[in-house]
């Protein structure tokens, strides 16, 4: 791999956070490294049926349009930090910081599902949390659209396509400062970043985020604009060709 990298005219890193590891471990000069991100097609998030599906999904949970729906999407593995989010939410409930009517929906499946079930029950959150399992494409986009806030508490991360999808749905994001997430989640612009694994910071940031619905909307719009500009397939392809 090092020999191939040294022979290359250009080495592509998919996130800014990878530039340093690429130069350090592959032994290439920084001036041959270019950042071209993994991308999504934003138009896929503008499906005509998404609004009606979002309304139906909220209705299934007994939520009104003004009620808070926190959404996370990911494989249920230890590195995704969902246990950290469970403890953060339990803290917010204890502090009576969350609104009276709220839910957290976790979409995804994996080896940690049973362990997360137990943690949710032990934390006394069962009536507020839905482990949805795998979702169809239609439902996944519906959940993004139904969400009030997207929360990605990962301990380490690559590019995080799910975060880009949430942003393409104009949702503000609370995420860990890990991997490629700082390229996407710009504090005060498209969302908030917290230290990975820090449940106190995560709880405080979620509580703060939910105090200003207007700001969430503004951040959501900024997130979509950033995806269109830098993380769409058109933008990535233009960079690659140049």
PDB file of N, CA, C and O in Angstrom, residues 111-176:
ATOM      1  N   UNK A 111     -25.354  -6.173  16.702  1.00  0.00           N
ATOM      2  CA  UNK A 111     -25.098  -7.050  17.844  1.00  0.00           C
ATOM      3  C   UNK A 111     -25.382  -6.432  19.213  1.00  0.00           C
ATOM      4  O   UNK A 111     -25.511  -7.158  20.194  1.00  0.00           O
ATOM      5  N   UNK A 112     -25.491  -5.115  19.292  1.00  0.00           N
ATOM      6  CA  UNK A 112     -25.734  -4.456  20.580  1.00  0.00           C
ATOM      7  C   UNK A 112     -27.220  -4.269  20.883  1.00  0.00           C
ATOM      8  O   UNK A 112     -27.569  -3.682  21.910  1.00  0.00           O
ATOM      9  N   UNK A 113     -28.097  -4.785  20.035  1.00  0.00           N
ATOM     10  CA  UNK A 113     -29.528  -4.504  20.206  1.00  0.00           C
ATOM     11  C   UNK A 113     -30.051  -4.938  21.577  1.00  0.00           C
ATOM     12  O   UNK A 113     -30.700  -4.155  22.272  1.00  0.00           O
ATOM     13  N   UNK A 114     -29.767  -6.172  21.981  1.00  0.00           N
ATOM     14  CA  UNK A 114     -30.271  -6.655  23.271  1.00  0.00           C
ATOM     15  C   UNK A 114     -29.671  -5.874  24.436  1.00  0.00           C
ATOM     16  O   UNK A 114     -30.378  -5.544  25.392  1.00  0.00           O
ATOM     17  N   UNK A 115     -28.390  -5.577  24.347  1.00  0.00           N
ATOM     18  CA  UNK A 115     -27.734  -4.817  25.409  1.00  0.00           C
ATOM     19  C   UNK A 115     -28.330  -3.415  25.523  1.00  0.00           C
ATOM     20  O   UNK A 115     -28.541  -2.905  26.636  1.00  0.00           O
ATOM     21  N   UNK A 116     -28.633  -2.795  24.398  1.00  0.00           N
ATOM     22  CA  UNK A 116     -29.246  -1.466  24.423  1.00  0.00           C
ATOM     23  C   UNK A 116     -30.656  -1.525  24.997  1.00  0.00           C
ATOM     24  O   UNK A 116     -31.068  -0.645  25.751  1.00  0.00           O
ATOM     25  N   UNK A 117     -31.399  -2.580  24.642  1.00  0.00           N
ATOM     26  CA  UNK A 117     -32.727  -2.786  25.229  1.00  0.00           C
ATOM     27  C   UNK A 117     -32.640  -2.794  26.751  1.00  0.00           C
ATOM     28  O   UNK A 117     -33.434  -2.145  27.450  1.00  0.00           O
ATOM     29  N   UNK A 118     -31.664  -3.555  27.264  1.00  0.00           N
ATOM     30  CA  UNK A 118     -31.512  -3.655  28.721  1.00  0.00           C
ATOM     31  C   UNK A 118     -31.147  -2.306  29.330  1.00  0.00           C
ATOM     32  O   UNK A 118     -31.658  -1.936  30.397  1.00  0.00           O
ATOM     33  N   UNK A 119     -30.249  -1.577  28.672  1.00  0.00           N
ATOM     34  CA  UNK A 119     -29.845  -0.268  29.204  1.00  0.00           C
ATOM     35  C   UNK A 119     -31.004   0.717  29.212  1.00  0.00           C
ATOM     36  O   UNK A 119     -31.168   1.496  30.144  1.00  0.00           O
ATOM     37  N   UNK A 120     -31.802   0.682  28.157  1.00  0.00           N
ATOM     38  CA  UNK A 120     -32.965   1.573  28.082  1.00  0.00           C
ATOM     39  C   UNK A 120     -33.938   1.265  29.218  1.00  0.00           C
ATOM     40  O   UNK A 120     -34.445   2.166  29.895  1.00  0.00           O
ATOM     41  N   UNK A 121     -34.183  -0.015  29.443  1.00  0.00           N
ATOM     42  CA  UNK A 121     -35.080  -0.422  30.521  1.00  0.00           C
ATOM     43  C   UNK A 121     -34.512  -0.033  31.883  1.00  0.00           C
ATOM     44  O   UNK A 121     -35.222   0.505  32.733  1.00  0.00           O
ATOM     45  N   UNK A 122     -33.230  -0.296  32.080  1.00  0.00           N
ATOM     46  CA  UNK A 122     -32.595   0.017  33.358  1.00  0.00           C
ATOM     47  C   UNK A 122     -32.597   1.514  33.645  1.00  0.00           C
ATOM     48  O   UNK A 122     -32.721   1.941  34.792  1.00  0.00           O
ATOM     49  N   UNK A 123     -32.504   2.317  32.583  1.00  0.00           N
ATOM     50  CA  UNK A 123     -32.492   3.776  32.738  1.00  0.00           C
ATOM     51  C   UNK A 123     -33.888   4.358  32.900  1.00  0.00           C
ATOM     52  O   UNK A 123     -34.045   5.563  33.096  1.00  0.00           O
ATOM     53  N   UNK A 124     -34.914   3.503  32.781  1.00  0.00           N
ATOM     54  CA  UNK A 124     -36.282   3.976  32.925  1.00  0.00           C
ATOM     55  C   UNK A 124     -36.789   4.757  31.733  1.00  0.00           C
ATOM     56  O   UNK A 124     -37.683   5.600  31.861  1.00  0.00           O
ATOM     57  N   UNK A 125     -36.255   4.448  30.545  1.00  0.00           N
ATOM     58  CA  UNK A 125     -36.597   5.223  29.349  1.00  0.00           C
ATOM     59  C   UNK A 125     -37.522   4.483  28.384  1.00  0.00           C
ATOM     60  O   UNK A 125     -37.821   4.990  27.300  1.00  0.00           O
ATOM     61  N   UNK A 126     -37.980   3.303  28.754  1.00  0.00           N
ATOM     62  CA  UNK A 126     -38.714   2.453  27.808  1.00  0.00           C
ATOM     63  C   UNK A 126     -39.913   3.147  27.168  1.00  0.00           C
ATOM     64  O   UNK A 126     -40.232   2.923  25.996  1.00  0.00           O
ATOM     65  N   UNK A 127     -40.602   3.996  27.926  1.00  0.00           N
ATOM     66  CA  UNK A 127     -41.802   4.640  27.382  1.00  0.00           C
ATOM     67  C   UNK A 127     -41.472   5.779  26.428  1.00  0.00           C
ATOM     68  O   UNK A 127     -42.363   6.300  25.753  1.00  0.00           O
ATOM     69  N   UNK A 128     -40.203   6.159  26.344  1.00  0.00           N
ATOM     70  CA  UNK A 128     -39.810   7.268  25.466  1.00  0.00           C
ATOM     71  C   UNK A 128     -38.939   6.838  24.284  1.00  0.00           C
ATOM     72  O   UNK A 128     -38.611   7.659  23.437  1.00  0.00           O
ATOM     73  N   UNK A 129     -38.529   5.575  24.252  1.00  0.00           N
ATOM     74  CA  UNK A 129     -37.548   5.135  23.257  1.00  0.00           C
ATOM     75  C   UNK A 129     -38.129   4.040  22.375  1.00  0.00           C
ATOM     76  O   UNK A 129     -38.782   3.117  22.861  1.00  0.00           O
ATOM     77  N   UNK A 130     -37.869   4.161  21.066  1.00  0.00           N
ATOM     78  CA  UNK A 130     -38.270   3.133  20.105  1.00  0.00           C
ATOM     79  C   UNK A 130     -37.043   2.652  19.349  1.00  0.00           C
ATOM     80  O   UNK A 130     -36.381   3.446  18.671  1.00  0.00           O
ATOM     81  N   UNK A 131     -36.718   1.363  19.489  1.00  0.00           N
ATOM     82  CA  UNK A 131     -35.680   0.747  18.663  1.00  0.00           C
ATOM     83  C   UNK A 131     -36.379   0.188  17.429  1.00  0.00           C
ATOM     84  O   UNK A 131     -37.055  -0.829  17.493  1.00  0.00           O
ATOM     85  N   UNK A 132     -36.217   0.871  16.331  1.00  0.00           N
ATOM     86  CA  UNK A 132     -37.024   0.576  15.150  1.00  0.00           C
ATOM     87  C   UNK A 132     -36.480  -0.575  14.313  1.00  0.00           C
ATOM     88  O   UNK A 132     -37.190  -1.140  13.490  1.00  0.00           O
ATOM     89  N   UNK A 133     -35.217  -0.917  14.490  1.00  0.00           N
ATOM     90  CA  UNK A 133     -34.624  -1.934  13.626  1.00  0.00           C
ATOM     91  C   UNK A 133     -34.320  -1.371  12.250  1.00  0.00           C
ATOM     92  O   UNK A 133     -34.293  -0.158  12.042  1.00  0.00           O
ATOM     93  N   UNK A 134     -34.095  -2.258  11.302  1.00  0.00           N
ATOM     94  CA  UNK A 134     -33.813  -1.804   9.935  1.00  0.00           C
ATOM     95  C   UNK A 134     -35.057  -1.185   9.327  1.00  0.00           C
ATOM     96  O   UNK A 134     -36.174  -1.608   9.613  1.00  0.00           O
ATOM     97  N   UNK A 135     -34.839  -0.202   8.485  1.00  0.00           N
ATOM     98  CA  UNK A 135     -35.961   0.507   7.864  1.00  0.00           C
ATOM     99  C   UNK A 135     -35.866   0.410   6.351  1.00  0.00           C
ATOM    100  O   UNK A 135     -34.771   0.332   5.786  1.00  0.00           O
ATOM    101  N   UNK A 136     -37.005   0.414   5.697  1.00  0.00           N
ATOM    102  CA  UNK A 136     -37.014   0.537   4.243  1.00  0.00           C
ATOM    103  C   UNK A 136     -36.502   1.927   3.876  1.00  0.00           C
ATOM    104  O   UNK A 136     -36.467   2.840   4.710  1.00  0.00           O
ATOM    105  N   UNK A 137     -36.126   2.090   2.636  1.00  0.00           N
ATOM    106  CA  UNK A 137     -35.659   3.400   2.186  1.00  0.00           C
ATOM    107  C   UNK A 137     -36.738   4.457   2.378  1.00  0.00           C
ATOM    108  O   UNK A 137     -36.465   5.587   2.799  1.00  0.00           O
ATOM    109  N   UNK A 138     -37.969   4.078   2.091  1.00  0.00           N
ATOM    110  CA  UNK A 138     -39.091   5.005   2.257  1.00  0.00           C
ATOM    111  C   UNK A 138     -39.226   5.433   3.717  1.00  0.00           C
ATOM    112  O   UNK A 138     -39.365   6.626   4.024  1.00  0.00           O
ATOM    113  N   UNK A 139     -39.178   4.459   4.635  1.00  0.00           N
ATOM    114  CA  UNK A 139     -39.310   4.790   6.054  1.00  0.00           C
ATOM    115  C   UNK A 139     -38.117   5.588   6.566  1.00  0.00           C
ATOM    116  O   UNK A 139     -38.276   6.503   7.382  1.00  0.00           O
ATOM    117  N   UNK A 140     -36.906   5.240   6.107  1.00  0.00           N
ATOM    118  CA  UNK A 140     -35.724   5.957   6.569  1.00  0.00           C
ATOM    119  C   UNK A 140     -35.838   7.441   6.247  1.00  0.00           C
ATOM    120  O   UNK A 140     -35.620   8.302   7.114  1.00  0.00           O
ATOM    121  N   UNK A 141     -36.193   7.763   5.017  1.00  0.00           N
ATOM    122  CA  UNK A 141     -36.359   9.174   4.656  1.00  0.00           C
ATOM    123  C   UNK A 141     -37.525   9.795   5.422  1.00  0.00           C
ATOM    124  O   UNK A 141     -37.481  10.986   5.780  1.00  0.00           O
ATOM    125  N   UNK A 142     -38.551   8.995   5.700  1.00  0.00           N
ATOM    126  CA  UNK A 142     -39.648   9.494   6.515  1.00  0.00           C
ATOM    127  C   UNK A 142     -39.209   9.857   7.921  1.00  0.00           C
ATOM    128  O   UNK A 142     -39.622  10.885   8.467  1.00  0.00           O
ATOM    129  N   UNK A 143     -38.355   9.023   8.512  1.00  0.00           N
ATOM    130  CA  UNK A 143     -37.857   9.320   9.866  1.00  0.00           C
ATOM    131  C   UNK A 143     -37.013  10.595   9.887  1.00  0.00           C
ATOM    132  O   UNK A 143     -37.133  11.414  10.792  1.00  0.00           O
ATOM    133  N   UNK A 144     -36.133  10.749   8.881  1.00  0.00           N
ATOM    134  CA  UNK A 144     -35.353  11.993   8.818  1.00  0.00           C
ATOM    135  C   UNK A 144     -36.285  13.201   8.791  1.00  0.00           C
ATOM    136  O   UNK A 144     -36.077  14.192   9.495  1.00  0.00           O
ATOM    137  N   UNK A 145     -37.310  13.108   7.962  1.00  0.00           N
ATOM    138  CA  UNK A 145     -38.225  14.232   7.791  1.00  0.00           C
ATOM    139  C   UNK A 145     -39.051  14.462   9.052  1.00  0.00           C
ATOM    140  O   UNK A 145     -39.418  15.603   9.363  1.00  0.00           O
ATOM    141  N   UNK A 146     -39.344  13.398   9.794  1.00  0.00           N
ATOM    142  CA  UNK A 146     -40.157  13.507  11.006  1.00  0.00           C
ATOM    143  C   UNK A 146     -39.378  14.065  12.188  1.00  0.00           C
ATOM    144  O   UNK A 146     -39.966  14.544  13.162  1.00  0.00           O
ATOM    145  N   UNK A 147     -38.049  14.004  12.115  1.00  0.00           N
ATOM    146  CA  UNK A 147     -37.212  14.334  13.277  1.00  0.00           C
ATOM    147  C   UNK A 147     -37.209  15.826  13.588  1.00  0.00           C
ATOM    148  O   UNK A 147     -37.272  16.672  12.692  1.00  0.00           O
ATOM    149  N   UNK A 148     -37.084  16.108  14.873  1.00  0.00           N
ATOM    150  CA  UNK A 148     -36.839  17.481  15.334  1.00  0.00           C
ATOM    151  C   UNK A 148     -35.344  17.772  15.320  1.00  0.00           C
ATOM    152  O   UNK A 148     -34.911  18.866  14.953  1.00  0.00           O
ATOM    153  N   UNK A 149     -34.553  16.773  15.705  1.00  0.00           N
ATOM    154  CA  UNK A 149     -33.101  16.920  15.838  1.00  0.00           C
ATOM    155  C   UNK A 149     -32.457  15.571  15.578  1.00  0.00           C
ATOM    156  O   UNK A 149     -32.950  14.548  16.049  1.00  0.00           O
ATOM    157  N   UNK A 150     -31.354  15.563  14.832  1.00  0.00           N
ATOM    158  CA  UNK A 150     -30.605  14.338  14.580  1.00  0.00           C
ATOM    159  C   UNK A 150     -29.431  14.268  15.545  1.00  0.00           C
ATOM    160  O   UNK A 150     -28.674  15.233  15.683  1.00  0.00           O
ATOM    161  N   UNK A 151     -29.272  13.119  16.220  1.00  0.00           N
ATOM    162  CA  UNK A 151     -28.203  12.964  17.222  1.00  0.00           C
ATOM    163  C   UNK A 151     -27.327  11.778  16.835  1.00  0.00           C
ATOM    164  O   UNK A 151     -27.817  10.653  16.692  1.00  0.00           O
ATOM    165  N   UNK A 152     -26.027  12.040  16.691  1.00  0.00           N
ATOM    166  CA  UNK A 152     -25.080  11.001  16.273  1.00  0.00           C
ATOM    167  C   UNK A 152     -23.943  10.947  17.297  1.00  0.00           C
ATOM    168  O   UNK A 152     -22.944  11.659  17.178  1.00  0.00           O
ATOM    169  N   UNK A 153     -24.076  10.068  18.335  1.00  0.00           N
ATOM    170  CA  UNK A 153     -23.141  10.092  19.465  1.00  0.00           C
ATOM    171  C   UNK A 153     -21.929   9.185  19.290  1.00  0.00           C
ATOM    172  O   UNK A 153     -21.355   8.701  20.267  1.00  0.00           O
ATOM    173  N   UNK A 154     -21.508   8.934  18.084  1.00  0.00           N
ATOM    174  CA  UNK A 154     -20.475   7.954  17.769  1.00  0.00           C
ATOM    175  C   UNK A 154     -19.158   8.212  18.518  1.00  0.00           C
ATOM    176  O   UNK A 154     -18.795   9.362  18.797  1.00  0.00           O
ATOM    177  N   UNK A 155     -18.445   7.126  18.822  1.00  0.00           N
ATOM    178  CA  UNK A 155     -17.147   7.247  19.504  1.00  0.00           C
ATOM    179  C   UNK A 155     -16.017   7.432  18.498  1.00  0.00           C
ATOM    180  O   UNK A 155     -15.031   8.110  18.782  1.00  0.00           O
ATOM    181  N   UNK A 156     -16.137   6.795  17.346  1.00  0.00           N
ATOM    182  CA  UNK A 156     -15.238   7.099  16.226  1.00  0.00           C
ATOM    183  C   UNK A 156     -16.014   6.887  14.946  1.00  0.00           C
ATOM    184  O   UNK A 156     -17.042   6.229  14.939  1.00  0.00           O
ATOM    185  N   UNK A 157     -15.541   7.473  13.862  1.00  0.00           N
ATOM    186  CA  UNK A 157     -16.385   7.559  12.676  1.00  0.00           C
ATOM    187  C   UNK A 157     -15.555   7.739  11.422  1.00  0.00           C
ATOM    188  O   UNK A 157     -14.432   8.238  11.475  1.00  0.00           O
ATOM    189  N   UNK A 158     -16.131   7.338  10.297  1.00  0.00           N
ATOM    190  CA  UNK A 158     -15.552   7.661   9.000  1.00  0.00           C
ATOM    191  C   UNK A 158     -16.196   8.933   8.483  1.00  0.00           C
ATOM    192  O   UNK A 158     -16.081   9.991   9.090  1.00  0.00           O
ATOM    193  N   UNK A 159     -16.924   8.818   7.385  1.00  0.00           N
ATOM    194  CA  UNK A 159     -17.533  10.000   6.786  1.00  0.00           C
ATOM    195  C   UNK A 159     -18.949  10.277   7.283  1.00  0.00           C
ATOM    196  O   UNK A 159     -19.438  11.387   7.164  1.00  0.00           O
ATOM    197  N   UNK A 160     -19.632   9.275   7.808  1.00  0.00           N
ATOM    198  CA  UNK A 160     -20.996   9.400   8.332  1.00  0.00           C
ATOM    199  C   UNK A 160     -21.990   9.854   7.268  1.00  0.00           C
ATOM    200  O   UNK A 160     -22.433  11.004   7.236  1.00  0.00           O
ATOM    201  N   UNK A 161     -22.364   8.930   6.422  1.00  0.00           N
ATOM    202  CA  UNK A 161     -23.362   9.192   5.393  1.00  0.00           C
ATOM    203  C   UNK A 161     -24.711   9.536   6.022  1.00  0.00           C
ATOM    204  O   UNK A 161     -25.457  10.379   5.514  1.00  0.00           O
ATOM    205  N   UNK A 162     -25.045   8.885   7.156  1.00  0.00           N
ATOM    206  CA  UNK A 162     -26.355   9.165   7.779  1.00  0.00           C
ATOM    207  C   UNK A 162     -26.459  10.616   8.224  1.00  0.00           C
ATOM    208  O   UNK A 162     -27.539  11.225   8.173  1.00  0.00           O
ATOM    209  N   UNK A 163     -25.341  11.198   8.660  1.00  0.00           N
ATOM    210  CA  UNK A 163     -25.363  12.616   9.040  1.00  0.00           C
ATOM    211  C   UNK A 163     -25.627  13.493   7.820  1.00  0.00           C
ATOM    212  O   UNK A 163     -26.394  14.460   7.892  1.00  0.00           O
ATOM    213  N   UNK A 164     -25.000  13.159   6.701  1.00  0.00           N
ATOM    214  CA  UNK A 164     -25.262  13.911   5.469  1.00  0.00           C
ATOM    215  C   UNK A 164     -26.719  13.792   5.056  1.00  0.00           C
ATOM    216  O   UNK A 164     -27.336  14.770   4.618  1.00  0.00           O
ATOM    217  N   UNK A 165     -27.293  12.599   5.209  1.00  0.00           N
ATOM    218  CA  UNK A 165     -28.701  12.423   4.840  1.00  0.00           C
ATOM    219  C   UNK A 165     -29.604  13.261   5.735  1.00  0.00           C
ATOM    220  O   UNK A 165     -30.562  13.881   5.254  1.00  0.00           O
ATOM    221  N   UNK A 166     -29.320  13.287   7.030  1.00  0.00           N
ATOM    222  CA  UNK A 166     -30.114  14.115   7.939  1.00  0.00           C
ATOM    223  C   UNK A 166     -30.003  15.588   7.559  1.00  0.00           C
ATOM    224  O   UNK A 166     -30.999  16.328   7.561  1.00  0.00           O
ATOM    225  N   UNK A 167     -28.796  16.036   7.227  1.00  0.00           N
ATOM    226  CA  UNK A 167     -28.599  17.429   6.834  1.00  0.00           C
ATOM    227  C   UNK A 167     -29.312  17.736   5.521  1.00  0.00           C
ATOM    228  O   UNK A 167     -29.867  18.824   5.339  1.00  0.00           O
ATOM    229  N   UNK A 168     -29.311  16.768   4.600  1.00  0.00           N
ATOM    230  CA  UNK A 168     -30.018  16.968   3.334  1.00  0.00           C
ATOM    231  C   UNK A 168     -31.519  17.109   3.571  1.00  0.00           C
ATOM    232  O   UNK A 168     -32.217  17.758   2.784  1.00  0.00           O
ATOM    233  N   UNK A 169     -32.007  16.524   4.667  1.00  0.00           N
ATOM    234  CA  UNK A 169     -33.410  16.693   5.059  1.00  0.00           C
ATOM    235  C   UNK A 169     -33.625  17.950   5.909  1.00  0.00           C
ATOM    236  O   UNK A 169     -34.681  18.109   6.516  1.00  0.00           O
ATOM    237  N   UNK A 170     -32.602  18.794   5.933  1.00  0.00           N
ATOM    238  CA  UNK A 170     -32.689  20.092   6.633  1.00  0.00           C
ATOM    239  C   UNK A 170     -32.886  19.912   8.144  1.00  0.00           C
ATOM    240  O   UNK A 170     -33.664  20.618   8.775  1.00  0.00           O
ATOM    241  N   UNK A 171     -32.130  18.974   8.711  1.00  0.00           N
ATOM    242  CA  UNK A 171     -32.188  18.758  10.145  1.00  0.00           C
ATOM    243  C   UNK A 171     -30.881  19.182  10.790  1.00  0.00           C
ATOM    244  O   UNK A 171     -29.796  18.824  10.318  1.00  0.00           O
ATOM    245  N   UNK A 172     -30.984  19.964  11.871  1.00  0.00           N
ATOM    246  CA  UNK A 172     -29.807  20.302  12.660  1.00  0.00           C
ATOM    247  C   UNK A 172     -29.283  19.031  13.323  1.00  0.00           C
ATOM    248  O   UNK A 172     -30.031  18.080  13.549  1.00  0.00           O
ATOM    249  N   UNK A 173     -27.973  19.024  13.639  1.00  0.00           N
ATOM    250  CA  UNK A 173     -27.312  17.809  14.112  1.00  0.00           C
ATOM    251  C   UNK A 173     -26.528  18.084  15.392  1.00  0.00           C
ATOM    252  O   UNK A 173     -25.812  19.084  15.497  1.00  0.00           O
ATOM    253  N   UNK A 174     -26.662  17.177  16.345  1.00  0.00           N
ATOM    254  CA  UNK A 174     -25.740  17.102  17.483  1.00  0.00           C
ATOM    255  C   UNK A 174     -24.907  15.851  17.267  1.00  0.00           C
ATOM    256  O   UNK A 174     -25.455  14.749  17.144  1.00  0.00           O
ATOM    257  N   UNK A 175     -23.582  15.995  17.188  1.00  0.00           N
ATOM    258  CA  UNK A 175     -22.722  14.852  16.875  1.00  0.00           C
ATOM    259  C   UNK A 175     -21.423  14.935  17.657  1.00  0.00           C
ATOM    260  O   UNK A 175     -21.070  15.976  18.220  1.00  0.00           O
ATOM    261  N   UNK A 176     -20.711  13.823  17.654  1.00  0.00           N
ATOM    262  CA  UNK A 176     -19.393  13.774  18.290  1.00  0.00           C
ATOM    263  C   UNK A 176     -18.343  14.415  17.384  1.00  0.00           C
ATOM    264  O   UNK A 176     -18.450  14.355  16.160  1.00  0.00           O
TER     265      UNK A 176
END
